[in-house]
Coordinates of C-alpha atoms in Angstrom, one line a residue:
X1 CA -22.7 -28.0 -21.4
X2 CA -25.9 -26.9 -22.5
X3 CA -27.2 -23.1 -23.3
X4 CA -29.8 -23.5 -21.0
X5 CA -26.9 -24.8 -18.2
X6 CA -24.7 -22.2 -19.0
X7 CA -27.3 -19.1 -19.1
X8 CA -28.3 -20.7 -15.8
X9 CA -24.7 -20.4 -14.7
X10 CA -23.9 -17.2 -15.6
X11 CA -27.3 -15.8 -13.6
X12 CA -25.9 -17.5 -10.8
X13 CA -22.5 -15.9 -11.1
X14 CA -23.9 -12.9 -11.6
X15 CA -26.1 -12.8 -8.4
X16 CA -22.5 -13.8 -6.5
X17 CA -22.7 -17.1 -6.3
X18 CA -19.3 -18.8 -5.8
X19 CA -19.9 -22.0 -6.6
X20 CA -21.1 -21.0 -10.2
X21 CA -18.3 -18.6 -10.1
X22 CA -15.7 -21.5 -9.9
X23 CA -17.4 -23.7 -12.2
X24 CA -17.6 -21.1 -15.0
X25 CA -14.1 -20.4 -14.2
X26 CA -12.9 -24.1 -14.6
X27 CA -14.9 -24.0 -17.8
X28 CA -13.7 -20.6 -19.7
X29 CA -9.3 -21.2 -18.0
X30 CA -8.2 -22.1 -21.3
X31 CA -8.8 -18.5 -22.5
X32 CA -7.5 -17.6 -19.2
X33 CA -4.4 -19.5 -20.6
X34 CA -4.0 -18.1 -24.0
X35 CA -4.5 -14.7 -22.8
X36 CA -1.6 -15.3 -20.4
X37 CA 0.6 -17.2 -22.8
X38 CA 0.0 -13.9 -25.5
X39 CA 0.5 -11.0 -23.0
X40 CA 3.4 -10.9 -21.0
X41 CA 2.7 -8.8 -17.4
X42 CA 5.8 -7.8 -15.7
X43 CA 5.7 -8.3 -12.0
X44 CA 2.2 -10.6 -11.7
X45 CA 2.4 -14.7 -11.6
X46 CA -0.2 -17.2 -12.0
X47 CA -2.5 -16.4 -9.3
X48 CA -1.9 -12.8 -9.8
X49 CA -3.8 -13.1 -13.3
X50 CA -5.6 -16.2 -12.5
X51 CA -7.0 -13.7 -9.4
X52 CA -7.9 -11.2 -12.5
X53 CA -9.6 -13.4 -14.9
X54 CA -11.9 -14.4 -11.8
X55 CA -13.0 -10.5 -11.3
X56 CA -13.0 -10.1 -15.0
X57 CA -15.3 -12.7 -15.1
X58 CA -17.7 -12.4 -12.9
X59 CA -18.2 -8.3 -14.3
X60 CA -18.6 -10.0 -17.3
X61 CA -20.9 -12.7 -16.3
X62 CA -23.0 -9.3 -14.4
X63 CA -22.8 -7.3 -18.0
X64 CA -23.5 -10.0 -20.2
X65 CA -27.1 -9.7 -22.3
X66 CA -27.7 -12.9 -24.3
X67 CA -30.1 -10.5 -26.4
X68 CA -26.7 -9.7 -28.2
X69 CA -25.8 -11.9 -31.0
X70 CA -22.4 -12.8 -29.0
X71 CA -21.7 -15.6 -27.3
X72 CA -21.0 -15.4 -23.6
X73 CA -17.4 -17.1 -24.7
X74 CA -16.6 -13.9 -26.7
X75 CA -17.8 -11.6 -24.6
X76 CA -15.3 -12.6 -21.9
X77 CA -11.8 -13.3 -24.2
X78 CA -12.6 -9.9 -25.2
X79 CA -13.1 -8.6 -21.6
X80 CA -9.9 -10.4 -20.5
X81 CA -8.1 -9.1 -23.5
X82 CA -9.0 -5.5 -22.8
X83 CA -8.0 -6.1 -19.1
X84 CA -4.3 -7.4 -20.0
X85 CA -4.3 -4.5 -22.2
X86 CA -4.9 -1.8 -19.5
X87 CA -2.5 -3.9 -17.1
X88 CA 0.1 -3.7 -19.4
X89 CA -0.5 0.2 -20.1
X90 CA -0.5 0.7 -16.2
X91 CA 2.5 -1.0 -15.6
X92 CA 4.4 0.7 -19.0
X93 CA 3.8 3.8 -18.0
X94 CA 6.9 5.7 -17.2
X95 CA 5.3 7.8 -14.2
X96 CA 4.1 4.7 -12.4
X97 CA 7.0 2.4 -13.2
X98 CA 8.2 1.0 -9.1
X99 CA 11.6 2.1 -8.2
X100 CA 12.0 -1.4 -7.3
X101 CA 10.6 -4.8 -9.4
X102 CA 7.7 -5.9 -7.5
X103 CA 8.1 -9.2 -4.9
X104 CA 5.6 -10.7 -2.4
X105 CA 6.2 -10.2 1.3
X106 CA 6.4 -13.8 1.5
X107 CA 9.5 -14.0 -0.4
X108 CA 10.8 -11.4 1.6
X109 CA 10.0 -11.8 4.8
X110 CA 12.4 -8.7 6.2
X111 CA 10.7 -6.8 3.9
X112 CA 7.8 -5.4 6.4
X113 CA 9.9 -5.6 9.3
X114 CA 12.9 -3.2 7.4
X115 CA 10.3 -0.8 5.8
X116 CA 8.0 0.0 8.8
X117 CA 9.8 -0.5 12.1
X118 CA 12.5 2.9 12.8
X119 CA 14.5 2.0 15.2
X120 CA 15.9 5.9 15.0
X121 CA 12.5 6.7 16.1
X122 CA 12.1 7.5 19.9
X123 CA 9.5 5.3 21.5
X124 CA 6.4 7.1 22.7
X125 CA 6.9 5.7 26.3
X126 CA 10.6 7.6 26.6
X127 CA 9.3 10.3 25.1
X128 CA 6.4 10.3 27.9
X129 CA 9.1 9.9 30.8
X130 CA 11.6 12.5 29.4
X131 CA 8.4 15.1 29.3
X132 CA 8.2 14.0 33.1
X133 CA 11.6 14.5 34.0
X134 CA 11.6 18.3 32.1
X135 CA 8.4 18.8 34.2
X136 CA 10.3 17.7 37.4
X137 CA 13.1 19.5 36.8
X138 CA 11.5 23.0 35.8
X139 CA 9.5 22.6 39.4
X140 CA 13.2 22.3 41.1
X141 CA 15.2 25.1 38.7
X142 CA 15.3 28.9 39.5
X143 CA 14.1 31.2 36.5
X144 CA 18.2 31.6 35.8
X145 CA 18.3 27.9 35.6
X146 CA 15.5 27.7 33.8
X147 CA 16.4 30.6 31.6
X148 CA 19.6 29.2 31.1
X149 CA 18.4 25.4 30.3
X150 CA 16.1 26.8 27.6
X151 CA 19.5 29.0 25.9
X152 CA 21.4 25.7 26.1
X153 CA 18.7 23.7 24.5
X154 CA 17.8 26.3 21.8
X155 CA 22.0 26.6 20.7
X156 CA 21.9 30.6 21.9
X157 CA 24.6 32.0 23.2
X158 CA 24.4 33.9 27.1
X159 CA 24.9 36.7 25.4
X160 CA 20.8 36.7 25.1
X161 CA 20.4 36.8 29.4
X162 CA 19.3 40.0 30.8
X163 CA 21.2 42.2 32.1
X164 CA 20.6 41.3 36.1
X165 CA 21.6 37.8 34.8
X166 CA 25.0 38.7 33.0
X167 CA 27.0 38.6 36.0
X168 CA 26.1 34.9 37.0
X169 CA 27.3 34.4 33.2
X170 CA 30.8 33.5 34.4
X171 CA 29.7 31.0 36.9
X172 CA 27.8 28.6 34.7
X173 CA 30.5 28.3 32.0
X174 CA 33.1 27.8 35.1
X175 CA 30.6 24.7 36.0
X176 CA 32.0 21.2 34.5
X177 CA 30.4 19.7 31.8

C-alpha cells in the first residue's frame, strides 16, 4: 500500500469512517498478534483485545501527525503496547482484583437470573394489597384494637396500654392464637 493510500486511510479513520477503520485494522492485526502473544491479560479473550486494538487504533489513527518523523506503524505498536500495559496494571492491582475470575454471561446463562432476581424480596403488588388490607382493617378496629395491633406488631409488651386499657389486658391474651 502506498503512503499516499495509507495517509488517506488513516484521515478516513480518523473522521470515523468504518470501512477505513476495518481496513486499517486488517492491515496493522499482526501487531495486534504479537502484542497479544507477548502480554498475557488475565480474564480477556480474542475479541476482548481484538475489541481493544480497534479503539486503540482509531485514537491513534485521530492523534497521529505525519509531521513526526514516525511512522504511523510505530506510532500504534507503541500505543497498543502502552494500552496492554495499563490493562495489565488495572487488572494486577490488588484493590481491584474480582472476588471471582471473570466469565461472559453467555457462558453462564444463570448468572443474571441468580444475581438480580430475590425471590426473598416481597413483590410490589403484595406489598400494595397488604397496605390495603391494614387500611381496611384499621377502619373496622376500635382504638384498643388498634392500639393493641400496633404493640403486637412493634414486639411491646401490654404492659405499655394505658391505664383505662389494663383491665381488657386479660381478655386479649385469653383470645386463641
Amino acid at each position: 500500500m502506498d503512503s499516499k493510500k495509507l495517509s488517506e486511510l488513516i484521515v478516513r479513520t480518523a473522521q470515523k469512517d468504518g470501512e477505513a477503520l476495518t481496513e486499517l485494522f486488517q492491515k496493522y492485526y499482526p501487531i495486534v498478534g504479537k502484542c497479544r502473544r507477548e502480554y498475557y491479560l488475565r480474564g480477556y479473550d480474542r475479541e476482548d483485545l481484538d475489541q481493544e486494538a480497534r479503539l486503540v487504533l482509531y485514537r491513534t489513527a485521530c492523534r497521529f501527525d505525519p509531521s513526526r518523523n514516525a511512522g504511523f506503524g510505530t506510532f500504534y505498536r507503541l500505543s497498543l503496547r502502552n494500552r496492554f500495559y495499563d490493562m495489565i496494571r488495572t487488572t494486577n492491582a490488588k484493590k481491584r482484583v474480582p472476588s471471582e475470575p471473570l466469565t461472559s454471561i453467555e457462558a453462564n446463562e444463570t448468572l443474571y437470573a441468580a444475581t438480580v432476581a430475590d425471590k426473598s424480596a416481597s413483590s410490589p403488588l403484595i406489598a400494595a394489597i397488604v397496605d390495603e388490607a391494614f387500611k381496611e382493617l384499621s377502619k373496622c378496629c376500635s382504638a384498643l384494637e388498634k392500639e393493641a395491633f400496633r404493640l403486637m406488631l412493634t414486639e411491646h409488651d401490654f404492659s405499655d396500654l394505658d391505664p383505662k386499657t389494663q383491665r381488657t389486658r386479660e381478655c386479649i391474651r385469653v383470645l386463641p392464637s
